[in-house]
XYZ file of C-alpha atoms in Angstrom:
658
model
C 136.734 85.331 94.420
C 138.177 82.696 91.721
C 137.033 80.555 89.358
C 137.972 78.246 86.716
C 137.782 78.515 83.393
C 137.024 75.197 81.286
C 136.935 74.039 77.706
C 134.108 75.504 75.577
C 134.947 77.493 72.103
C 136.498 75.313 68.788
C 139.135 77.433 67.268
C 140.138 76.935 63.526
C 143.727 77.620 62.387
C 142.938 80.109 59.142
C 145.779 81.114 57.012
C 145.808 85.271 56.282
C 148.097 87.555 54.250
C 148.838 90.898 54.712
C 150.603 93.100 52.820
C 151.818 96.594 53.333
C 154.707 98.641 52.458
C 156.613 98.110 54.801
C 156.304 94.139 54.323
C 154.286 90.928 53.484
C 154.563 87.796 55.927
C 151.276 85.218 55.223
C 150.792 83.830 58.158
C 148.174 81.937 60.306
C 144.968 84.253 61.464
C 142.193 82.457 63.854
C 138.456 81.841 63.724
C 136.102 80.732 66.436
C 133.206 79.166 66.554
C 130.109 79.538 68.779
C 126.154 80.413 68.481
C 126.433 83.394 69.271
C 124.573 85.819 67.291
C 125.877 89.283 65.963
C 126.714 92.631 67.821
C 124.001 94.791 66.244
C 121.661 94.984 63.198
C 122.637 90.854 60.194
C 123.175 93.185 57.706
C 122.852 90.754 54.665
C 122.388 86.654 54.363
C 123.851 84.650 51.369
C 124.260 81.308 50.641
C 125.707 79.055 47.489
C 123.209 77.274 45.266
C 122.119 73.582 46.886
C 124.885 74.164 49.408
C 123.394 73.834 53.267
C 125.603 75.963 55.000
C 125.332 79.893 54.731
C 126.865 82.997 55.474
C 125.863 86.290 58.047
C 126.848 89.745 58.076
C 126.522 92.899 60.147
C 127.365 95.672 61.687
C 129.585 94.812 64.055
C 132.154 93.732 61.065
C 132.028 89.529 61.567
C 131.165 87.772 59.027
C 129.962 84.339 60.139
C 129.585 80.698 58.483
C 126.614 79.228 59.754
C 126.364 75.118 59.415
C 123.992 72.450 60.642
C 124.801 70.217 63.764
C 120.817 68.738 63.599
C 118.920 68.594 65.816
C 117.851 72.147 65.439
C 121.324 73.656 66.306
C 123.972 74.955 64.609
C 127.463 76.816 64.298
C 129.032 79.629 63.544
C 132.540 79.674 62.174
C 133.415 83.336 62.997
C 136.163 86.143 61.968
C 135.946 89.717 61.814
C 136.493 91.449 59.037
C 136.082 95.218 59.639
C 135.540 97.448 62.210
C 132.975 99.161 60.286
C 129.723 97.423 59.584
C 129.296 95.420 56.195
C 126.755 96.682 54.299
C 126.409 93.739 51.144
C 128.321 90.451 51.179
C 127.976 88.161 47.946
C 129.694 84.577 46.948
C 131.756 83.241 44.446
C 129.840 80.998 43.201
C 132.532 78.342 41.736
C 135.686 78.803 44.522
C 135.900 80.248 48.358
C 136.276 83.290 47.699
C 133.898 86.048 49.572
C 133.495 90.130 48.107
C 132.091 92.315 50.969
C 131.182 96.166 51.074
C 132.311 97.522 54.710
C 131.879 101.580 55.225
C 131.204 103.986 57.740
C 128.292 105.979 56.410
C 130.629 108.510 55.457
C 133.996 109.353 53.498
C 135.313 105.276 53.723
C 133.295 102.632 50.910
C 135.333 99.767 50.734
C 134.831 96.330 48.374
C 137.496 93.627 49.922
C 137.590 89.904 48.773
C 138.800 87.721 50.609
C 139.685 83.997 50.269
C 137.085 82.449 53.285
C 139.575 78.955 53.310
C 143.148 81.285 53.628
C 141.887 84.572 54.952
C 143.593 85.361 52.208
C 143.151 89.159 51.462
C 142.981 89.036 47.396
C 142.331 92.990 47.570
C 140.509 96.070 48.672
C 139.965 98.886 46.611
C 138.689 102.295 47.676
C 135.282 104.092 46.323
C 134.437 107.620 46.423
C 130.549 107.140 46.200
C 128.832 104.243 48.302
C 128.360 101.083 46.960
C 124.674 99.962 45.389
C 125.117 96.282 43.939
C 127.862 93.852 44.741
C 127.748 90.674 42.777
C 130.067 87.996 41.016
C 129.182 86.232 37.586
C 127.077 83.051 37.402
C 130.799 81.172 36.524
C 132.688 83.692 38.751
C 134.685 85.603 36.416
C 133.648 89.438 37.366
C 132.732 91.060 40.190
C 130.024 93.712 39.671
C 130.301 96.623 41.785
C 127.762 99.964 41.356
C 128.493 102.617 42.918
C 125.365 105.350 43.300
C 127.554 107.942 40.956
C 125.956 108.714 37.676
C 127.937 105.785 35.124
C 129.680 104.144 38.346
C 128.966 100.676 37.524
C 132.282 98.974 37.556
C 133.688 94.992 36.474
C 136.389 94.364 38.088
C 138.645 91.237 38.123
C 138.089 89.132 41.040
C 141.205 88.083 42.239
C 143.090 91.350 41.901
C 140.210 94.052 41.999
C 141.608 95.503 38.934
C 138.791 97.138 36.756
C 137.950 95.613 33.619
C 135.601 97.713 32.542
C 134.150 101.011 33.462
C 130.842 101.173 31.934
C 129.524 104.906 31.518
C 127.206 104.175 28.935
C 124.965 102.700 31.226
C 122.919 106.209 33.047
C 122.263 106.613 36.566
C 122.871 104.058 39.661
C 122.618 100.232 38.833
C 121.350 98.562 41.993
C 121.134 94.596 40.314
C 123.578 93.322 38.309
C 123.487 89.232 37.047
C 125.248 87.159 33.784
C 123.857 83.613 32.871
C 125.857 80.718 32.589
C 127.456 81.694 29.875
C 128.269 84.926 31.069
C 128.841 86.617 27.567
C 125.594 88.681 28.496
C 124.844 90.679 32.023
C 121.218 91.853 33.339
C 121.562 94.940 34.829
C 118.715 97.234 36.596
C 118.624 100.609 36.995
C 115.661 102.590 39.466
C 115.413 105.228 37.081
C 113.460 102.290 35.397
C 115.495 100.198 32.920
C 116.614 97.307 32.606
C 119.932 96.716 30.460
C 121.644 93.678 28.452
C 125.221 94.786 27.765
C 127.513 92.653 26.304
C 130.383 91.479 28.540
C 132.123 90.308 25.303
C 131.768 93.478 22.953
C 131.427 96.008 26.446
C 128.142 97.781 24.259
C 124.512 97.767 25.645
C 122.632 94.964 23.524
C 119.030 96.241 24.526
C 117.127 98.154 26.944
C 113.705 97.997 28.265
C 111.641 100.679 30.305
C 110.239 98.716 33.399
C 108.890 99.575 36.796
C 110.875 102.259 38.928
C 112.839 102.750 41.631
C 111.970 98.958 42.889
C 113.978 97.617 45.803
C 115.358 94.182 46.966
C 115.799 93.949 43.140
C 115.991 89.712 42.314
C 116.113 88.211 39.011
C 115.023 84.405 39.773
C 113.285 81.662 37.360
C 114.127 77.921 37.397
C 114.038 75.063 34.564
C 112.234 76.454 31.631
C 111.526 79.988 32.730
C 115.488 80.239 33.804
C 116.321 83.902 34.921
C 112.867 84.209 33.439
C 111.119 86.803 35.995
C 112.708 89.869 37.603
C 110.907 91.545 40.839
C 111.240 94.158 43.391
C 109.185 96.068 46.413
C 107.455 99.629 46.597
C 104.977 100.768 48.431
C 104.552 97.531 50.082
C 104.011 95.970 47.040
C 105.834 93.417 45.554
C 105.840 93.417 41.431
C 107.202 90.490 38.848
C 108.333 91.770 35.982
C 109.123 90.038 31.829
C 113.029 90.030 32.669
C 112.894 89.735 28.419
C 110.949 92.542 27.622
C 110.298 94.860 31.220
C 106.789 94.395 31.286
C 104.922 93.717 34.364
C 103.623 90.504 34.747
C 102.119 90.738 37.699
C 101.386 92.889 41.256
C 100.859 91.101 44.503
C 100.159 93.413 48.159
C 102.355 92.633 51.104
C 103.162 94.152 54.600
C 106.878 95.065 54.508
C 107.454 92.400 52.205
C 111.274 91.005 52.235
C 112.092 88.724 49.191
C 114.048 86.021 49.158
C 115.597 84.590 45.613
C 117.153 81.517 45.148
C 119.361 79.654 41.884
C 118.555 75.934 42.424
C 117.654 74.114 39.667
C 114.793 73.185 41.658
C 113.075 76.099 43.238
C 109.129 76.705 42.568
C 110.038 80.339 41.977
C 109.813 83.719 44.476
C 109.556 83.358 47.755
C 109.114 86.493 50.238
C 108.471 86.754 54.275
C 105.385 89.847 54.933
C 104.184 90.779 58.291
C 100.635 90.399 59.548
C 100.452 92.525 62.476
C 100.673 89.261 65.225
C 103.291 87.164 63.202
C 104.329 86.770 59.998
C 104.526 84.297 57.231
C 105.740 83.170 54.142
C 104.565 83.263 50.757
C 105.568 81.679 47.477
C 104.844 83.563 43.872
C 105.947 80.303 41.770
C 107.000 80.275 38.601
C 103.843 78.360 36.906
C 101.364 80.848 38.400
C 103.366 83.423 36.660
C 103.727 80.829 33.329
C 99.870 82.096 33.140
C 100.864 85.694 33.459
C 103.195 85.380 30.122
C 100.142 85.432 27.958
C 97.765 87.774 29.832
C 99.922 90.137 31.812
C 98.153 92.868 34.419
C 99.584 95.090 36.367
C 96.860 95.596 39.363
C 97.967 94.140 43.220
C 94.592 91.330 42.749
C 96.443 88.658 41.954
C 97.021 86.285 45.366
C 100.542 83.595 46.460
C 99.975 80.932 47.922
C 100.839 81.045 51.768
C 103.281 78.305 53.026
C 102.718 78.747 56.593
C 102.605 81.956 59.124
C 104.411 82.424 62.186
C 105.689 83.780 64.900
C 108.508 83.676 68.218
C 109.974 86.835 67.271
C 110.478 89.093 70.187
C 108.173 92.125 70.280
C 111.798 94.428 70.609
C 112.975 93.305 67.641
C 111.963 92.891 63.267
C 113.456 90.946 60.356
C 116.557 92.847 58.492
C 117.923 90.617 56.462
C 116.496 86.801 54.283
C 117.691 84.386 52.197
C 116.967 81.161 50.568
C 118.071 78.100 49.620
C 117.018 74.382 49.564
C 114.347 73.488 51.706
C 115.345 76.655 54.090
C 114.398 79.996 54.998
C 117.144 82.312 56.820
C 116.156 84.966 58.245
C 118.483 87.745 60.213
C 117.441 90.545 62.754
C 118.360 94.218 63.694
C 119.648 92.150 67.719
C 121.783 89.807 65.617
C 119.736 87.171 65.806
C 119.481 84.188 63.048
C 116.864 82.498 62.621
C 116.294 79.589 60.296
C 112.868 77.074 58.851
C 111.678 75.013 56.473
C 110.052 75.900 53.063
C 107.603 73.281 53.815
C 103.517 73.606 53.703
C 102.210 73.789 57.659
C 98.352 75.169 58.428
C 99.614 75.364 61.726
C 101.185 78.579 63.237
C 104.922 77.672 63.358
C 106.361 78.886 66.446
C 110.088 80.311 66.068
C 113.423 79.943 67.591
C 116.772 81.490 66.566
C 119.807 79.521 66.388
C 121.964 82.168 67.995
C 122.442 81.761 71.432
C 123.930 84.570 73.742
C 127.133 82.896 75.406
C 129.759 85.423 76.581
C 129.627 89.089 78.383
C 132.269 91.376 76.837
C 135.288 92.194 78.653
C 135.824 95.979 78.220
C 139.224 96.483 79.184
C 142.194 95.627 79.867
C 145.534 96.715 82.337
C 148.495 95.850 83.713
C 150.401 97.764 86.043
C 153.385 96.184 86.438
C 152.968 92.877 88.433
C 149.321 91.374 87.651
C 146.952 92.101 84.831
C 143.204 92.843 85.286
C 140.682 93.443 83.507
C 136.950 94.869 83.629
C 133.555 93.508 82.645
C 129.948 93.059 83.833
C 130.076 96.069 86.569
C 133.294 93.658 88.039
C 137.382 94.420 88.202
C 139.567 91.365 88.302
C 142.644 90.103 88.695
C 143.828 87.203 86.129
C 145.785 85.257 86.813
C 147.906 83.359 83.008
C 149.378 81.345 84.651
C 147.625 79.930 87.286
C 144.662 79.485 84.922
C 142.628 81.425 87.652
C 140.829 84.992 88.420
C 140.343 86.933 90.864
C 136.858 89.332 91.159
C 138.594 92.235 93.601
C 135.422 94.937 93.623
C 132.046 96.594 91.987
C 132.818 98.863 89.731
C 130.481 101.910 90.125
C 127.429 101.829 87.680
C 128.373 102.393 83.415
C 132.222 102.966 83.657
C 133.794 100.503 81.010
C 137.583 102.163 80.685
C 140.661 102.216 83.329
C 143.771 102.778 84.208
C 145.979 101.662 86.754
C 147.413 104.504 89.062
C 149.794 103.515 92.071
C 147.765 100.788 93.365
C 144.626 102.443 92.914
C 142.602 102.440 89.493
C 141.452 105.241 87.422
C 137.615 104.627 85.693
C 135.860 106.423 82.777
C 133.931 105.394 79.969
C 133.317 106.444 76.852
C 129.520 107.776 77.015
C 128.788 111.543 75.948
C 128.884 112.701 79.434
C 130.960 110.502 82.005
C 131.906 110.871 85.667
C 135.454 109.887 86.720
C 136.503 107.785 89.542
C 139.015 106.386 91.758
C 138.619 102.802 92.872
C 140.330 100.991 95.723
C 140.948 97.501 94.898
C 141.772 96.547 98.595
C 138.916 98.492 100.010
C 136.336 98.086 97.268
C 135.584 101.703 97.172
C 135.584 104.423 94.496
C 134.958 108.275 95.799
C 134.205 110.745 91.827
C 137.283 113.078 90.600
C 135.013 115.088 88.126
C 132.228 114.930 85.788
C 132.920 115.914 82.404
C 129.880 117.333 80.322
C 131.499 116.883 76.510
C 132.931 112.890 77.278
C 136.103 111.873 77.391
C 137.554 110.804 74.117
C 141.052 109.586 75.696
C 142.594 109.850 79.177
C 146.653 109.192 80.175
C 147.723 109.067 83.363
C 150.472 111.823 83.829
C 152.651 112.789 87.239
C 150.244 115.616 88.387
C 147.118 113.402 88.111
C 144.433 113.088 84.378
C 145.144 114.742 81.619
C 142.145 113.685 79.483
C 140.508 115.045 76.011
C 137.261 116.538 75.903
C 135.015 115.137 72.381
C 137.249 116.731 70.035
C 138.096 119.977 70.896
C 138.968 120.696 74.793
C 142.499 119.642 76.816
C 141.973 120.024 80.365
C 144.061 118.242 83.132
C 142.907 117.072 87.173
C 145.515 117.171 89.579
C 145.109 115.206 91.850
C 146.442 116.855 94.579
C 144.085 118.985 95.199
C 141.968 117.590 92.790
C 141.148 121.175 90.809
C 140.897 120.739 87.198
C 143.100 123.371 84.855
C 142.666 124.458 81.310
C 145.088 123.711 78.576
C 143.947 124.037 74.879
C 141.298 124.329 72.836
C 140.490 124.061 69.143
C 139.073 121.336 66.767
C 139.508 118.162 65.482
C 142.015 117.413 68.358
C 142.128 113.293 67.921
C 145.137 112.931 70.935
C 147.373 114.480 73.444
C 149.659 113.672 75.356
C 152.274 115.638 77.967
C 155.991 115.466 78.201
C 157.474 118.024 80.875
C 155.953 120.798 80.019
C 154.923 121.062 76.491
C 151.672 119.282 75.554
C 151.567 117.734 71.926
C 149.385 117.140 70.204
C 147.377 114.863 67.117
C 144.896 116.165 64.974
C 143.185 116.543 61.849
C 144.460 118.476 59.146
C 142.202 122.317 58.688
C 143.747 123.283 55.363
C 147.370 123.091 53.360
C 148.803 125.302 56.169
C 147.926 122.913 59.242
C 149.536 120.335 60.607
C 148.373 116.543 61.897
C 150.868 117.184 65.484
C 151.986 120.077 67.341
C 153.290 121.663 70.314
C 151.727 123.601 72.655
C 154.166 125.204 75.688
C 152.071 125.450 78.222
C 153.720 128.613 80.252
C 154.972 130.806 76.698
C 151.360 129.344 75.142
C 153.741 128.921 71.947
C 152.615 126.820 68.909
C 154.333 124.968 67.290
C 153.885 122.663 64.242
C 155.654 119.452 63.278
C 156.652 118.879 59.409
C 154.498 115.942 58.508
C 152.499 114.865 54.970
C 149.581 113.573 57.364
C 146.373 115.050 56.935
C 145.526 113.546 60.486
C 147.409 112.087 63.323
C 145.948 109.727 66.127
C 146.692 107.361 69.628
C 149.463 108.482 70.794
C 151.776 107.048 73.283
C 155.203 107.963 74.643
C 158.523 105.925 76.713
C 160.057 107.207 79.290
C 162.527 109.388 77.267
C 160.378 111.701 76.027
C 159.829 110.198 72.746
C 156.390 110.043 71.364
C 154.552 107.326 69.028
C 151.741 107.752 67.404
C 149.615 106.182 63.953
C 149.166 109.283 60.960
C 147.194 108.768 57.524
C 148.104 110.595 54.214
C 145.484 110.780 51.664
C 146.727 112.038 48.020
C 143.607 111.723 45.367
C 142.675 107.897 45.930
C 145.694 106.415 47.740
C 146.263 106.536 51.657
C 149.009 105.932 53.813
C 148.321 104.713 56.991
C 151.882 104.824 59.440
C 153.446 104.068 62.727
C 155.926 106.981 63.968
C 158.160 108.233 65.621
C 158.725 111.683 67.661
C 161.617 112.419 69.308
C 161.243 115.624 71.079
C 164.227 115.995 71.870
C 165.994 116.211 69.009
C 162.448 117.203 66.923
C 162.632 113.855 64.673
C 159.963 112.970 63.032
C 160.262 109.104 61.613
C 158.180 105.967 60.140
C 158.977 102.584 61.949
C 155.737 100.882 60.186
C 154.184 101.942 57.089
C 151.032 100.023 55.042
C 149.780 101.236 51.917
C 145.962 102.083 52.800
C 143.541 103.449 55.423
C 143.241 101.864 58.884
C 141.431 105.027 60.903
C 141.069 101.884 63.976
C 145.433 101.755 63.895
C 146.348 102.033 67.197
C 149.343 102.123 69.566
C 150.824 100.874 72.863
C 154.144 101.798 74.688
C 155.314 98.657 77.026
C 158.968 99.203 78.205
C 161.060 98.893 74.914
C 158.382 97.112 72.812
C 155.950 99.143 70.750
C 152.681 97.443 69.876
C 150.007 98.455 67.241
C 147.554 96.630 64.971
C 148.308 98.730 62.419
C 146.181 96.674 58.877
C 144.052 94.591 61.423
C 144.956 91.552 60.490
C 148.590 90.927 63.286
C 149.454 93.051 66.191
C 152.689 94.117 65.330
C 155.503 94.707 68.280
C 158.887 97.660 67.067
C 161.155 96.987 69.333
C 162.281 100.141 70.376
C 166.068 98.892 70.786
C 166.293 96.481 68.111
C 164.885 98.667 65.422
C 163.321 94.785 64.647
C 159.369 94.504 64.345
C 158.242 90.738 64.426
C 154.162 89.758 64.670
C 151.587 88.254 66.911
C 148.959 86.110 65.079
C 145.756 87.908 65.614
C 142.074 85.969 67.203
C 138.441 86.045 65.239
C 137.911 88.817 66.288
C 140.045 92.279 65.606
C 142.602 93.687 68.594
C 142.232 96.964 70.322
C 144.317 97.254 72.639
C 147.893 95.533 74.274
C 149.620 94.951 77.565
C 152.357 93.018 78.625
C 155.056 92.362 79.906
C 159.065 90.291 78.827
C 157.182 87.037 79.047
C 153.281 88.001 78.760
C 151.373 90.087 76.177
C 147.792 90.309 76.773
C 145.286 91.607 73.711
C 141.678 92.605 74.273
C 139.949 92.209 71.310
C 136.745 94.190 69.064
C 134.171 91.427 70.760
C 135.742 91.424 74.273
C 137.673 88.226 74.485
C 141.102 88.765 75.757
C 144.040 86.756 73.874
C 146.990 85.731 75.358
C 150.277 84.809 73.859
C 154.269 84.315 74.866
C 156.465 87.875 74.828
C 159.356 86.083 73.455
C 157.995 83.340 71.289
C 155.118 85.682 69.921
C 152.865 82.625 69.801
C 149.093 81.778 71.341
C 148.421 80.407 74.041
C 144.902 80.660 74.504
C 142.149 82.681 74.663
C 139.652 83.845 77.465
C 135.828 84.519 77.609
C 133.484 85.675 80.113
C 129.929 83.796 80.321
C 126.725 85.147 80.593
C 126.839 83.064 84.622
C 130.254 85.233 85.469
C 132.376 82.113 85.134
C 135.120 82.803 82.534
C 136.049 80.189 79.639
C 139.101 79.432 77.627
C 139.140 77.600 74.060
């Protein structure tokens, strides 16, 4: 069946700057606007004082700027900055810069600053330890970065990321750092139980006060005559409010799983918080005026009563609130399933019914391919043929349940999934019939079509081949930390992570003699291998030394045994990939654009990426189709290098274009 596409999403041109060791270029990137929720947890929400728009970030690596359209509707301008989760986010109060903390939860901990209006990346700075706080100073002239390492609070230049000061005289972890408008003094909180006042000019501690330890969600609040007078945090279902001028606890409030929402507007009444009341939630206020009384008669007992603003409900039973922010008269909440809710802080006696501003609009395309004649995609359990010139798609067949990866094999398709356990199928689009070829217990990390059949990597340790003639499986190699493998003649070329100083990230194994030959390269890891018809291998390698990283797209001529760097990036990019289409090598190194390297002329050119990170590229001499991380497909003119359109598959099974 064929379905015509109609316009749905708005698109905005945004300037993006990518700097690599190979070249530096300022190019227009793209964002798009929709009410689509985050794909997974909303990790953080922030807004500027006295502005109605606000930003959300999530585990999906997207930043979304939400604007109200009135009538309870909002639209989000979306742009994916990372393949990793975004854990912290802050906005420069004086300009359009945004600082984010992205981490894989293991060894990669990176702070990156962007100009949102231009999407120019100001800087990217890696840290050895995870980040405990990230905040701009009140005037926007400093960026505070706290780490989980002892003596790990840094003051950075917000424009270039250079370290102005690494404060080593404050022991312990810092989880909050703020300044006043003059930026002369910074107040910092350590969970070890201290408030520190740091002299920004002299570079020393002015004073420190012992206070409540192990407080989570630390925040400074208070306006008017109580400007920044109060400090608050949560510990064991209790909210502690502290006099920021001496560290004394003024009052404590019992609350079930509270989430604190402080705001820096001049007219803010105090500290709002949302708590769980079993069958629904409540919004309460700890007012500045009530705390003023505690300044003369502080009490640590949890008997104080806050003011109930409203009770509300409407969240799905399977979901939960995990992030919060407040600005002007609005409360913004994010959930673990990616939804965004907003409502006012106006007091109500009746229980308020929530509705999300987010709305699921489209399904994900999980894979695309080109068979030398036509473009294909799989999504929502179906195989589609895509005809860009005609502006139409044709549903060809239902695919076996759970299959989300494909490669063409003659007139048929090989299907598998990225699940821990998967089967591999052969599908005929002419008849719609599919047959199971084999099963795997460890899951398939990589799969390539070769002359004899299917070469596949199970997990990161075992390489096998399924021979299409006879249907037998042949074990080829086992090892550790294998990333990918390709077959050239009778030699298996393996990309892997280096285990020792004498190890190599790329090596060959003769399948007849079993001789193993390392390829000399300084890389510590190689991955995403592809090959051309002449026996040349292409891939991505990362070289690390101390805190410096170099990511390269390389070629290796298996005949002459010459290893060559084609493109390089002075940073780590573990999501980079390579694909060969005829004489063109495509890569998404650097995350900002799609690069093509002509293997005949040795010249590179650039395609502008969409709002989402590109993950796979297929094409011919006229058209290029790019699968994006969010499941959309972007089309480009192969000669002009210009974006033509982006396609989305709606929940109703209709294809839409921008």
